[in-house]
mmCIF file of C-alpha atoms and ligand atoms in Angstrom:
data_model
loop_
_atom_site.group_PDB
_atom_site.id
_atom_site.type_symbol
_atom_site.label_atom_id
_atom_site.label_comp_id
_atom_site.label_asym_id
_atom_site.label_seq_id
_atom_site.Cartn_x
_atom_site.Cartn_y
_atom_site.Cartn_z
ATOM 1 C CA UNK A 705 -27.436 -2.182 -0.406
ATOM 2 C CA UNK A 706 -28.294 0.090 -3.347
ATOM 3 C CA UNK A 707 -27.382 3.744 -3.103
ATOM 4 C CA UNK A 708 -28.325 6.647 -5.339
ATOM 5 C CA UNK A 709 -25.615 9.322 -5.492
ATOM 6 C CA UNK A 710 -26.873 12.763 -6.461
ATOM 7 C CA UNK A 711 -24.845 15.834 -7.399
ATOM 8 C CA UNK A 712 -27.002 18.877 -8.140
ATOM 9 C CA UNK A 713 -25.653 21.990 -9.814
ATOM 10 C CA UNK A 714 -27.658 25.118 -10.582
ATOM 11 C CA UNK A 715 -28.924 23.715 -13.893
ATOM 12 C CA UNK A 716 -27.747 20.110 -13.778
ATOM 13 C CA UNK A 717 -28.165 16.877 -11.854
ATOM 14 C CA UNK A 718 -25.626 14.053 -12.075
ATOM 15 C CA UNK A 719 -26.534 10.665 -10.653
ATOM 16 C CA UNK A 720 -25.126 7.189 -10.149
ATOM 17 C CA UNK A 721 -26.935 4.148 -8.834
ATOM 18 C CA UNK A 722 -24.386 1.958 -7.059
ATOM 19 C CA UNK A 723 -24.765 -1.576 -5.757
ATOM 20 C CA UNK A 724 -22.646 -1.446 -2.619
ATOM 21 C CA UNK A 725 -22.380 -5.220 -2.352
ATOM 22 C CA UNK A 726 -19.733 -5.072 -5.079
ATOM 23 C CA UNK A 727 -19.469 -1.281 -5.689
ATOM 24 C CA UNK A 728 -20.787 -1.813 -9.216
ATOM 25 C CA UNK A 729 -22.267 1.233 -10.979
ATOM 26 C CA UNK A 730 -25.664 -0.082 -12.134
ATOM 27 C CA UNK A 731 -26.591 3.091 -14.036
ATOM 28 C CA UNK A 732 -25.551 6.689 -14.252
ATOM 29 C CA UNK A 733 -26.555 9.826 -16.016
ATOM 30 C CA UNK A 734 -26.875 13.537 -16.297
ATOM 31 C CA UNK A 735 -29.805 15.924 -16.478
ATOM 32 C CA UNK A 736 -28.687 19.103 -18.207
ATOM 33 C CA UNK A 737 -30.059 22.589 -18.750
ATOM 34 C CA UNK A 738 -32.739 22.282 -16.074
ATOM 35 C CA UNK A 739 -35.078 25.266 -16.427
ATOM 36 C CA UNK A 740 -34.041 25.974 -20.023
ATOM 37 C CA UNK A 741 -35.905 25.214 -23.242
ATOM 38 C CA UNK A 742 -33.524 22.477 -24.413
ATOM 39 C CA UNK A 743 -33.208 20.424 -21.237
ATOM 40 C CA UNK A 744 -32.370 16.746 -21.544
ATOM 41 C CA UNK A 745 -31.492 13.589 -19.668
ATOM 42 C CA UNK A 746 -28.712 11.218 -20.728
ATOM 43 C CA UNK A 747 -28.980 7.824 -19.056
ATOM 44 C CA UNK A 748 -26.366 5.077 -19.314
ATOM 45 C CA UNK A 749 -26.659 1.469 -18.174
ATOM 46 C CA UNK A 750 -25.009 -1.849 -19.121
ATOM 47 C CA UNK A 751 -23.075 -0.293 -21.994
ATOM 48 C CA UNK A 752 -26.255 1.299 -23.393
ATOM 49 C CA UNK A 753 -27.358 4.916 -23.579
ATOM 50 C CA UNK A 754 -30.666 6.742 -23.867
ATOM 51 C CA UNK A 755 -31.205 10.466 -24.326
ATOM 52 C CA UNK A 756 -34.556 12.015 -23.452
ATOM 53 C CA UNK A 757 -35.226 15.552 -24.606
ATOM 54 C CA UNK A 758 -38.114 17.207 -22.815
ATOM 55 C CA UNK A 759 -38.946 20.246 -20.731
ATOM 56 C CA UNK A 760 -37.428 19.807 -17.256
ATOM 57 C CA UNK A 761 -38.503 22.983 -15.461
ATOM 58 C CA UNK A 762 -36.938 22.324 -12.054
ATOM 59 C CA UNK A 763 -34.935 19.879 -9.918
ATOM 60 C CA UNK A 764 -38.076 18.235 -8.566
ATOM 61 C CA UNK A 765 -39.059 17.185 -12.083
ATOM 62 C CA UNK A 766 -35.453 16.161 -12.750
ATOM 63 C CA UNK A 767 -35.392 13.814 -9.729
ATOM 64 C CA UNK A 768 -38.755 12.338 -10.790
ATOM 65 C CA UNK A 769 -37.455 11.742 -14.288
ATOM 66 C CA UNK A 770 -34.317 10.039 -12.962
ATOM 67 C CA UNK A 771 -36.399 7.721 -10.770
ATOM 68 C CA UNK A 772 -38.735 6.989 -13.696
ATOM 69 C CA UNK A 773 -35.848 5.983 -15.936
ATOM 70 C CA UNK A 774 -34.119 3.948 -13.206
ATOM 71 C CA UNK A 775 -37.337 1.905 -12.842
ATOM 72 C CA UNK A 776 -38.303 1.906 -16.534
ATOM 73 C CA UNK A 777 -39.051 -1.611 -17.909
ATOM 74 C CA UNK A 778 -36.704 -1.046 -20.893
ATOM 75 C CA UNK A 779 -33.776 1.018 -19.663
ATOM 76 C CA UNK A 780 -34.210 0.758 -15.919
ATOM 77 C CA UNK A 781 -32.060 -1.316 -13.594
ATOM 78 C CA UNK A 782 -34.369 -1.666 -10.572
ATOM 79 C CA UNK A 783 -38.003 -2.798 -10.324
ATOM 80 C CA UNK A 784 -39.226 0.023 -8.119
ATOM 81 C CA UNK A 785 -38.039 3.009 -6.137
ATOM 82 C CA UNK A 786 -38.216 0.850 -3.001
ATOM 83 C CA UNK A 787 -34.990 -0.856 -4.108
ATOM 84 C CA UNK A 788 -33.070 2.335 -3.256
ATOM 85 C CA UNK A 789 -31.815 2.010 0.319
ATOM 86 C CA UNK A 790 -30.327 5.489 0.714
ATOM 87 C CA UNK A 791 -29.416 8.645 -1.173
ATOM 88 C CA UNK A 792 -26.009 10.302 -0.868
ATOM 89 C CA UNK A 793 -25.803 13.976 -1.816
ATOM 90 C CA UNK A 794 -22.745 15.949 -2.723
ATOM 91 C CA UNK A 795 -22.858 19.233 -0.813
ATOM 92 C CA UNK A 796 -20.237 21.847 -1.627
ATOM 93 C CA UNK A 797 -20.015 23.831 1.593
ATOM 94 C CA UNK A 798 -20.336 22.466 5.095
ATOM 95 C CA UNK A 799 -18.635 25.413 6.799
ATOM 96 C CA UNK A 800 -17.169 24.657 10.233
ATOM 97 C CA UNK A 801 -20.359 22.847 11.196
ATOM 98 C CA UNK A 802 -19.466 19.643 9.346
ATOM 99 C CA UNK A 803 -16.139 17.842 9.544
ATOM 100 C CA UNK A 804 -17.701 14.568 8.396
ATOM 101 C CA UNK A 805 -20.526 13.297 6.232
ATOM 102 C CA UNK A 806 -23.850 13.308 8.025
ATOM 103 C CA UNK A 807 -27.382 11.922 7.987
ATOM 104 C CA UNK A 808 -29.713 14.699 6.851
ATOM 105 C CA UNK A 809 -32.132 15.773 9.580
ATOM 106 C CA UNK A 810 -34.157 18.973 10.014
ATOM 107 C CA UNK A 811 -31.324 20.458 12.101
ATOM 108 C CA UNK A 812 -28.802 19.561 9.414
ATOM 109 C CA UNK A 813 -30.991 21.289 6.800
ATOM 110 C CA UNK A 814 -30.991 24.440 8.923
ATOM 111 C CA UNK A 815 -27.216 24.334 9.258
ATOM 112 C CA UNK A 816 -26.908 23.817 5.475
ATOM 113 C CA UNK A 817 -29.052 26.881 4.814
ATOM 114 C CA UNK A 818 -26.623 28.883 6.956
ATOM 115 C CA UNK A 819 -23.657 27.581 4.945
ATOM 116 C CA UNK A 820 -25.331 28.888 1.766
ATOM 117 C CA UNK A 821 -24.172 32.364 2.709
ATOM 118 C CA UNK A 822 -20.605 31.163 2.025
ATOM 119 C CA UNK A 823 -21.412 29.317 -1.192
ATOM 120 C CA UNK A 824 -24.292 31.181 -2.843
ATOM 121 C CA UNK A 825 -23.586 29.592 -6.226
ATOM 122 C CA UNK A 826 -23.198 26.022 -5.055
ATOM 123 C CA UNK A 827 -25.127 25.210 -1.883
ATOM 124 C CA UNK A 828 -28.625 26.396 -2.927
ATOM 125 C CA UNK A 829 -28.856 23.891 -5.819
ATOM 126 C CA UNK A 830 -27.543 21.143 -3.494
ATOM 127 C CA UNK A 831 -30.330 21.989 -1.035
ATOM 128 C CA UNK A 832 -32.945 22.044 -3.800
ATOM 129 C CA UNK A 833 -31.794 18.546 -4.811
ATOM 130 C CA UNK A 834 -32.021 17.247 -1.239
ATOM 131 C CA UNK A 835 -35.507 18.702 -0.822
ATOM 132 C CA UNK A 836 -36.666 17.169 -4.098
ATOM 133 C CA UNK A 837 -35.387 13.707 -3.075
ATOM 134 C CA UNK A 838 -36.919 14.053 0.395
ATOM 135 C CA UNK A 839 -40.289 14.961 -1.109
ATOM 136 C CA UNK A 840 -40.279 12.100 -3.601
ATOM 137 C CA UNK A 841 -38.657 9.469 -1.341
ATOM 138 C CA UNK A 842 -39.775 10.517 2.166
ATOM 139 C CA UNK A 843 -38.834 7.220 3.810
ATOM 140 C CA UNK A 844 -35.377 6.833 2.305
ATOM 141 C CA UNK A 845 -32.465 8.080 4.454
ATOM 142 C CA UNK A 846 -30.477 10.932 2.881
ATOM 143 C CA UNK A 847 -26.836 11.658 3.626
ATOM 144 C CA UNK A 848 -24.817 14.809 2.923
ATOM 145 C CA UNK A 849 -21.147 14.495 1.915
ATOM 146 C CA UNK A 850 -19.262 17.790 1.937
ATOM 147 C CA UNK A 851 -16.461 19.080 -0.297
ATOM 148 C CA UNK A 852 -15.122 21.044 2.664
ATOM 149 C CA UNK A 853 -15.245 18.366 5.391
ATOM 150 C CA UNK A 854 -11.879 16.699 4.696
ATOM 151 C CA UNK A 855 -10.102 20.041 5.159
ATOM 152 C CA UNK A 856 -11.480 20.658 8.644
ATOM 153 C CA UNK A 857 -8.247 19.134 10.013
ATOM 154 C CA UNK A 858 -6.199 22.107 8.726
ATOM 155 C CA UNK A 859 -4.477 23.969 11.549
ATOM 156 C CA UNK A 860 -5.454 27.600 12.175
ATOM 157 C CA UNK A 861 -2.103 28.816 10.831
ATOM 158 C CA UNK A 862 -3.117 27.344 7.462
ATOM 159 C CA UNK A 863 -6.783 28.353 7.380
ATOM 160 C CA UNK A 864 -6.645 31.904 8.753
ATOM 161 C CA UNK A 865 -6.274 34.965 6.522
ATOM 162 C CA UNK A 866 -4.327 38.031 7.591
ATOM 163 C CA UNK A 867 -7.501 40.047 8.175
ATOM 164 C CA UNK A 868 -9.067 41.436 11.369
ATOM 165 C CA UNK A 869 -9.767 38.441 13.597
ATOM 166 C CA UNK A 870 -13.401 39.406 14.088
ATOM 167 C CA UNK A 871 -14.098 38.756 10.406
ATOM 168 C CA UNK A 872 -13.373 35.126 11.187
ATOM 169 C CA UNK A 873 -15.382 35.143 14.409
ATOM 170 C CA UNK A 874 -18.414 37.032 13.114
ATOM 171 C CA UNK A 875 -18.487 36.218 9.416
ATOM 172 C CA UNK A 876 -16.670 32.910 9.140
ATOM 173 C CA UNK A 877 -14.044 34.373 6.808
ATOM 174 C CA UNK A 878 -11.346 31.679 6.593
ATOM 175 C CA UNK A 879 -9.960 29.099 4.210
ATOM 176 C CA UNK A 880 -12.338 26.134 3.902
ATOM 177 C CA UNK A 881 -10.915 24.312 0.895
ATOM 178 C CA UNK A 882 -12.890 22.204 -1.608
ATOM 179 C CA UNK A 883 -12.608 18.965 -3.648
ATOM 180 C CA UNK A 884 -12.219 17.297 -0.230
ATOM 181 C CA UNK A 885 -14.029 14.132 -1.279
ATOM 182 C CA UNK A 886 -11.669 13.743 -4.228
ATOM 183 C CA UNK A 887 -8.534 14.466 -2.183
ATOM 184 C CA UNK A 888 -9.633 11.931 0.457
ATOM 185 C CA UNK A 889 -10.395 9.292 -2.186
ATOM 186 C CA UNK A 890 -7.076 9.720 -4.017
ATOM 187 C CA UNK A 891 -5.069 9.616 -0.760
ATOM 188 C CA UNK A 892 -6.736 6.331 0.220
ATOM 189 C CA UNK A 893 -6.374 4.873 -3.252
ATOM 190 C CA UNK A 894 -2.687 5.715 -3.739
ATOM 191 C CA UNK A 895 -1.905 4.267 -0.301
ATOM 192 C CA UNK A 896 -3.721 1.093 -1.340
ATOM 193 C CA UNK A 897 -1.870 0.917 -4.674
ATOM 194 C CA UNK A 898 1.474 1.432 -2.900
ATOM 195 C CA UNK A 899 0.631 -1.030 -0.138
ATOM 196 C CA UNK A 900 1.535 1.559 2.508
ATOM 197 C CA UNK A 901 -0.878 2.827 5.217
ATOM 198 C CA UNK A 902 -2.048 6.365 4.427
ATOM 199 C CA UNK A 903 -0.976 7.301 7.991
ATOM 200 C CA UNK A 904 2.638 6.817 6.891
ATOM 201 C CA UNK A 905 2.528 9.013 3.773
ATOM 202 C CA UNK A 906 2.933 12.701 2.997
ATOM 203 C CA UNK A 907 0.907 13.156 -0.182
ATOM 204 C CA UNK A 908 0.467 16.163 -2.448
ATOM 205 C CA UNK A 909 -2.643 15.567 -4.520
ATOM 206 C CA UNK A 910 -3.102 17.690 -7.634
ATOM 207 C CA UNK A 911 -6.801 17.690 -8.598
ATOM 208 C CA UNK A 912 -6.602 19.403 -11.983
ATOM 209 C CA UNK A 913 -9.820 19.805 -13.945
ATOM 210 C CA UNK A 914 -11.995 22.738 -14.876
ATOM 211 C CA UNK A 915 -11.629 23.668 -11.257
ATOM 212 C CA UNK A 916 -8.246 22.808 -9.770
ATOM 213 C CA UNK A 917 -6.883 22.483 -6.274
ATOM 214 C CA UNK A 918 -3.880 20.936 -4.588
ATOM 215 C CA UNK A 919 -3.972 19.404 -1.143
ATOM 216 C CA UNK A 920 -1.199 18.617 1.328
ATOM 217 C CA UNK A 921 -2.231 15.376 3.031
ATOM 218 C CA UNK A 922 0.036 14.556 5.951
ATOM 219 C CA UNK A 923 -0.410 11.081 7.403
ATOM 220 C CA UNK A 924 -4.019 10.887 6.174
ATOM 221 C CA UNK A 925 -5.120 14.401 7.125
ATOM 222 C CA UNK A 926 -5.504 17.532 5.055
ATOM 223 C CA UNK A 927 -3.085 20.114 6.472
ATOM 224 C CA UNK A 928 -3.349 22.696 3.697
ATOM 225 C CA UNK A 929 -5.051 23.261 0.371
ATOM 226 C CA UNK A 930 -4.980 25.882 -2.361
ATOM 227 C CA UNK A 931 -8.676 26.758 -2.577
ATOM 228 C CA UNK A 932 -9.846 29.140 0.077
ATOM 229 C CA UNK A 933 -12.961 30.808 1.406
ATOM 230 C CA UNK A 934 -14.475 29.897 -1.976
ATOM 231 C CA UNK A 935 -13.389 27.658 -4.884
ATOM 232 C CA UNK A 936 -12.045 30.757 -6.644
ATOM 233 C CA UNK A 937 -8.676 30.729 -4.885
ATOM 234 C CA UNK A 938 -5.445 28.885 -5.611
ATOM 235 C CA UNK A 939 -4.049 28.062 -9.025
ATOM 236 C CA UNK A 940 -5.344 29.503 -12.283
ATOM 237 C CA UNK A 941 -8.332 27.459 -13.520
ATOM 238 C CA UNK A 942 -10.518 27.063 -16.617
ATOM 239 C CA UNK A 943 -12.379 30.333 -16.090
ATOM 240 C CA UNK A 944 -11.460 31.256 -12.486
ATOM 241 C CA UNK A 945 -8.568 33.581 -11.771
ATOM 242 C CA UNK A 946 -7.096 31.779 -8.749
ATOM 243 C CA UNK A 947 -4.978 33.809 -6.317
ATOM 244 C CA UNK A 948 -4.684 37.498 -7.149
ATOM 245 C CA UNK A 949 -3.768 40.580 -5.178
ATOM 246 C CA UNK A 950 -7.066 41.596 -3.481
ATOM 247 C CA UNK A 951 -6.390 45.247 -4.331
ATOM 248 C CA UNK A 952 -6.966 44.382 -8.001
ATOM 249 C CA UNK A 953 -10.634 43.772 -7.227
ATOM 250 C CA UNK A 954 -11.284 47.190 -5.704
ATOM 251 C CA UNK A 955 -9.158 48.915 -8.357
ATOM 252 C CA UNK A 956 -11.039 47.370 -11.292
ATOM 253 C CA UNK A 957 -14.441 47.858 -9.718
ATOM 254 C CA UNK A 958 -13.725 51.545 -9.235
ATOM 255 C CA UNK A 959 -12.127 52.116 -12.623
ATOM 256 C CA UNK A 960 -14.694 50.211 -14.684
ATOM 257 C CA UNK A 961 -17.692 51.005 -12.471
ATOM 258 C CA UNK A 962 -18.434 47.331 -11.943
ATOM 259 C CA UNK A 963 -21.039 46.029 -9.521
ATOM 260 C CA UNK A 964 -20.126 43.172 -7.174
ATOM 261 C CA UNK A 965 -22.100 40.888 -9.499
ATOM 262 C CA UNK A 966 -20.099 42.051 -12.562
ATOM 263 C CA UNK A 967 -16.838 41.625 -10.679
ATOM 264 C CA UNK A 968 -17.845 38.202 -9.485
ATOM 265 C CA UNK A 969 -18.578 37.178 -13.075
ATOM 266 C CA UNK A 970 -15.247 38.564 -14.270
ATOM 267 C CA UNK A 971 -13.154 36.552 -11.798
ATOM 268 C CA UNK A 972 -15.290 33.384 -11.904
ATOM 269 C CA UNK A 973 -16.313 33.087 -15.548
ATOM 270 C CA UNK A 974 -14.085 35.284 -17.703
ATOM 271 C CA UNK A 975 -10.648 34.720 -16.178
ATOM 272 C CA UNK A 976 -8.315 31.753 -15.806
ATOM 273 C CA UNK A 977 -6.837 30.099 -18.882
ATOM 274 C CA UNK A 978 -9.844 31.338 -20.896
ATOM 275 C CA UNK A 979 -9.198 34.942 -19.916
ATOM 276 C CA UNK A 980 -5.472 34.706 -20.646
ATOM 277 C CA UNK A 981 -5.714 32.807 -23.944
ATOM 278 C CA UNK A 982 -8.955 34.222 -25.339
ATOM 279 C CA UNK A 983 -9.263 30.740 -26.884
ATOM 280 C CA UNK A 984 -10.971 28.348 -24.483
ATOM 281 C CA UNK A 985 -11.247 27.125 -20.914
ATOM 282 C CA UNK A 986 -10.666 23.567 -22.126
ATOM 283 C CA UNK A 987 -7.094 22.326 -21.809
ATOM 284 C CA UNK A 988 -7.319 20.218 -24.974
ATOM 285 C CA UNK A 989 -8.238 23.297 -27.021
ATOM 286 C CA UNK A 990 -5.383 25.209 -25.424
ATOM 287 C CA UNK A 991 -2.902 22.468 -26.268
ATOM 288 C CA UNK A 992 -4.086 22.457 -29.896
ATOM 289 C CA UNK A 993 -3.928 26.251 -30.184
ATOM 290 C CA UNK A 994 -0.472 26.407 -28.574
ATOM 291 C CA UNK A 995 0.801 23.709 -30.954
ATOM 292 C CA UNK A 996 -0.335 25.920 -33.847
ATOM 293 C CA UNK A 997 1.693 28.807 -32.460
ATOM 294 C CA UNK A 998 -0.911 30.715 -30.436
ATOM 295 C CA UNK A 999 1.279 32.577 -27.919
ATOM 296 C CA UNK A 1000 -1.472 33.465 -25.474
ATOM 297 C CA UNK A 1001 -2.648 29.852 -25.315
ATOM 298 C CA UNK A 1002 0.949 28.867 -24.578
ATOM 299 C CA UNK A 1003 1.186 31.571 -21.909
ATOM 300 C CA UNK A 1004 -2.000 30.298 -20.228
ATOM 301 C CA UNK A 1005 -0.558 26.777 -20.139
ATOM 302 C CA UNK A 1006 2.810 28.011 -18.894
ATOM 303 C CA UNK A 1007 1.130 29.956 -16.093
ATOM 304 C CA UNK A 1008 -0.965 26.955 -15.077
ATOM 305 C CA UNK A 1009 1.980 24.541 -15.046
ATOM 306 C CA UNK A 1010 4.181 27.022 -13.191
ATOM 307 C CA UNK A 1011 1.562 27.736 -10.527
ATOM 308 C CA UNK A 1012 0.893 24.039 -9.906
ATOM 309 C CA UNK A 1013 4.644 23.335 -9.639
ATOM 310 C CA UNK A 1014 5.069 26.264 -7.236
ATOM 311 C CA UNK A 1015 2.299 24.954 -4.962
ATOM 312 C CA UNK A 1016 3.869 21.485 -4.967
ATOM 313 C CA UNK A 1017 7.040 23.119 -3.674
ATOM 314 C CA UNK A 1018 5.084 25.058 -1.064
ATOM 315 C CA UNK A 1019 3.262 21.969 0.216
ATOM 316 C CA UNK A 1020 6.483 19.941 0.366
ATOM 317 C CA UNK A 1021 7.836 22.706 2.610
ATOM 318 C CA UNK A 1022 4.601 22.780 4.629
ATOM 319 C CA UNK A 1023 4.858 19.044 5.374
ATOM 320 C CA UNK A 1024 8.631 18.948 5.853
ATOM 321 C CA UNK A 1025 8.903 16.729 2.777
ATOM 322 C CA UNK A 1026 6.773 14.707 0.449
ATOM 323 C CA UNK A 1027 6.563 10.985 -0.304
ATOM 324 C CA UNK A 1028 4.035 10.933 -3.151
ATOM 325 C CA UNK A 1029 2.666 13.355 -5.712
ATOM 326 C CA UNK A 1030 -0.644 12.310 -7.283
ATOM 327 C CA UNK A 1031 -2.445 13.642 -10.352
ATOM 328 C CA UNK A 1032 -6.201 13.357 -10.729
ATOM 329 C CA UNK A 1033 -9.315 14.807 -12.505
ATOM 330 C CA UNK A 1034 -9.654 15.668 -16.226
ATOM 331 C CA UNK A 1035 -6.277 17.308 -16.784
ATOM 332 C CA UNK A 1036 -4.429 15.377 -14.072
ATOM 333 C CA UNK A 1037 -5.592 12.015 -15.413
ATOM 334 C CA UNK A 1038 -5.299 12.753 -19.134
ATOM 335 C CA UNK A 1039 -2.909 15.639 -19.662
ATOM 336 C CA UNK A 1040 0.323 13.805 -20.458
ATOM 337 C CA UNK A 1041 2.062 16.990 -21.579
ATOM 338 C CA UNK A 1042 0.602 18.936 -18.668
ATOM 339 C CA UNK A 1043 2.042 16.471 -16.142
ATOM 340 C CA UNK A 1044 5.408 16.551 -17.883
ATOM 341 C CA UNK A 1045 5.483 20.359 -17.856
ATOM 342 C CA UNK A 1046 4.441 20.541 -14.192
ATOM 343 C CA UNK A 1047 7.078 18.033 -13.058
ATOM 344 C CA UNK A 1048 9.869 19.677 -15.042
ATOM 345 C CA UNK A 1049 12.205 21.155 -12.443
ATOM 346 C CA UNK A 1050 10.913 19.100 -9.516
ATOM 347 C CA UNK A 1051 13.972 16.832 -9.665
ATOM 348 C CA UNK A 1052 15.570 18.881 -6.855
ATOM 349 C CA UNK A 1053 12.807 17.524 -4.593
ATOM 350 C CA UNK A 1054 13.617 13.978 -5.599
ATOM 351 C CA UNK A 1055 10.618 13.762 -7.964
ATOM 352 C CA UNK A 1056 11.593 12.422 -11.397
ATOM 353 C CA UNK A 1057 8.971 11.736 -14.015
ATOM 354 C CA UNK A 1058 9.506 8.777 -16.347
ATOM 355 C CA UNK A 1059 8.451 9.975 -19.837
ATOM 356 C CA UNK A 1060 7.448 6.497 -20.963
ATOM 357 C CA UNK A 1061 5.447 5.633 -17.868
ATOM 358 C CA UNK A 1062 3.838 9.091 -18.080
ATOM 359 C CA UNK A 1063 2.348 8.101 -21.445
ATOM 360 C CA UNK A 1064 -0.858 6.974 -19.756
ATOM 361 C CA UNK A 1065 -4.422 8.220 -19.386
ATOM 362 C CA UNK A 1066 -7.231 7.579 -16.958
ATOM 363 C CA UNK A 1067 -5.921 4.666 -14.902
ATOM 364 C CA UNK A 1068 -3.942 4.041 -11.715
ATOM 365 C CA UNK A 1069 -0.291 4.208 -12.735
ATOM 366 C CA UNK A 1070 3.151 4.883 -11.311
ATOM 367 C CA UNK A 1071 4.761 7.506 -13.577
ATOM 368 C CA UNK A 1072 8.021 8.280 -11.757
ATOM 369 C CA UNK A 1073 11.375 6.629 -12.451
ATOM 370 C CA UNK A 1074 12.639 3.790 -10.266
ATOM 371 C CA UNK A 1075 15.263 6.063 -8.708
ATOM 372 C CA UNK A 1076 12.771 8.848 -7.947
ATOM 373 C CA UNK A 1077 12.646 9.136 -4.142
ATOM 374 C CA UNK A 1078 9.270 10.867 -4.399
ATOM 375 C CA UNK A 1079 6.775 8.596 -6.148
ATOM 376 C CA UNK A 1080 4.490 10.151 -8.746
ATOM 377 C CA UNK A 1081 1.158 8.513 -9.587
ATOM 378 C CA UNK A 1082 -1.889 9.030 -11.774
ATOM 379 C CA UNK A 1083 -4.968 8.088 -9.738
ATOM 380 C CA UNK A 1084 -8.379 8.641 -11.377
ATOM 381 C CA UNK A 1085 -10.693 10.246 -8.861
ATOM 382 C CA UNK A 1086 -14.058 8.778 -7.911
ATOM 383 C CA UNK A 1087 -16.055 11.157 -5.753
ATOM 384 C CA UNK A 1088 -19.256 9.161 -6.307
ATOM 385 C CA UNK A 1089 -17.921 5.984 -4.740
ATOM 386 C CA UNK A 1090 -16.687 7.982 -1.750
ATOM 387 C CA UNK A 1091 -20.175 9.513 -1.346
ATOM 388 C CA UNK A 1092 -21.750 6.061 -1.645
ATOM 389 C CA UNK A 1093 -19.322 4.524 0.888
ATOM 390 C CA UNK A 1094 -19.969 7.287 3.428
ATOM 391 C CA UNK A 1095 -23.710 6.947 2.871
ATOM 392 C CA UNK A 1096 -23.543 3.182 3.396
ATOM 393 C CA UNK A 1097 -21.481 3.577 6.582
ATOM 394 C CA UNK A 1098 -23.860 6.156 8.028
ATOM 395 C CA UNK A 1099 -27.122 4.370 7.251
ATOM 396 C CA UNK A 1100 -25.723 1.007 8.404
ATOM 397 C CA UNK A 1101 -25.105 2.390 11.894
HETATM 398 P P1 LIG B 1166 -14.575 19.431 -13.681
HETATM 399 O O1 LIG B 1166 -13.776 20.322 -12.797
HETATM 400 O O2 LIG B 1166 -15.628 20.158 -14.458
HETATM 401 O O3 LIG B 1166 -15.043 18.152 -13.024
HETATM 402 P P2 LIG B 1166 -12.858 17.655 -15.226
HETATM 403 O O4 LIG B 1166 -12.162 17.027 -14.097
HETATM 404 O O5 LIG B 1166 -13.823 16.855 -16.015
HETATM 405 O O6 LIG B 1166 -13.541 19.025 -14.807
HETATM 406 O O7 LIG B 1166 -11.735 18.218 -16.215
HETATM 407 C C1 LIG B 1166 -12.049 18.895 -17.386
HETATM 408 C C2 LIG B 1166 -10.759 19.306 -18.053
HETATM 409 O O8 LIG B 1166 -9.999 18.131 -18.350
HETATM 410 C C3 LIG B 1166 -10.961 20.043 -19.373
HETATM 411 O O9 LIG B 1166 -10.183 21.214 -19.406
HETATM 412 C C4 LIG B 1166 -10.450 19.049 -20.390
HETATM 413 O O10 LIG B 1166 -9.863 19.678 -21.478
HETATM 414 C C5 LIG B 1166 -9.394 18.314 -19.603
HETATM 415 N N1 LIG B 1166 -9.030 17.100 -20.300
HETATM 416 C C6 LIG B 1166 -9.793 16.042 -20.612
HETATM 417 N N2 LIG B 1166 -9.104 15.179 -21.387
HETATM 418 C C7 LIG B 1166 -7.879 15.729 -21.577
HETATM 419 C C8 LIG B 1166 -6.705 15.358 -22.284
HETATM 420 N N3 LIG B 1166 -6.700 14.226 -22.973
HETATM 421 N N4 LIG B 1166 -5.630 16.172 -22.231
HETATM 422 C C9 LIG B 1166 -5.662 17.317 -21.528
HETATM 423 N N5 LIG B 1166 -6.736 17.727 -20.862
HETATM 424 C C10 LIG B 1166 -7.824 16.959 -20.884
#
């Protein structure tokens, strides 16, 4: 079975074509700057790469271009579009309507439209991508895999905010949590690596990238997570502020005469480690600047490491203990110094990092000492394979 995995952002489309007989990635790529003058497609297959620069006005054209290149005589990997058995779509917000991945029907599309109210930045491009694929491949089943679904097992005490209850009932104001596909993948993978059933483990997964979230996974289920109603909450991120006192929002809006749109931009795009350092949202740049003595870059890193460590402590308390801490995503997989700084001081929990084992990037690895009662692992995430597996399971039924 061959599955196309599609992840549409507002101006981008990432894809992977996966042969599910052996989970081999046949080809993958990225369409960037959709709707802009300098849009382009980067396609990779069998160790080769092709970049096509051309006007790509919308997602419909982007999907067409991807299918053209996948079936191209030179750089394609399939003879025709008919070789694609199903399409799996990443969808950011599934609200309370979706606790699992689902086959996309007309009713599902209606429910997705409703969820857009909660994720106005993320869900509309996901829906545009689904519609484009449906129009171009009308007979191919399409499956939606949600970032929020894994967290639907959180108990009410973890997902409710201390606001009037009717805001939850009428407006769906609650913690949803994100990165669920990644948290679910890493939990399964670390259990496999350890040779222990996931149902026997209390895992704290630290997904640290441009966007970061931690998840408390108790015996296979998400019981708490740091992101909230939107992906803005939790720890400090590349450009997002993470948790702040809500009164700051009203105070700044009043003082600086900001519109909701301006305020939204400030907390989503101008804050986080970028806002603190004034240098960059990229952790490599921050590390370089801090090494050269930039104090604000160092402060941004210190804040990030401290906040992640604090949440690890909180989730250990939430689960009555922890068996494994996992690091994943760009910073989690590659940030050797970041992991060391985060784990410093966690020895009281029984989590001891081994500096030599920690000298690793981008592969499954145990990085705690032999006498560490809490195991610490690096587990590279793979949201695409999770989307493809769910899609295969659903269309095989
Ligand atoms: P996204 O949330 O956009 O998927 P990623 O998971 O790709 O983000 O993570 C991007 C982040 O990972 C960037 O801040 C980048 O600097 C960081 N990163 C990548 N490689 C390294 C590295 N070697 N050391 C520290 N950080 C790294």
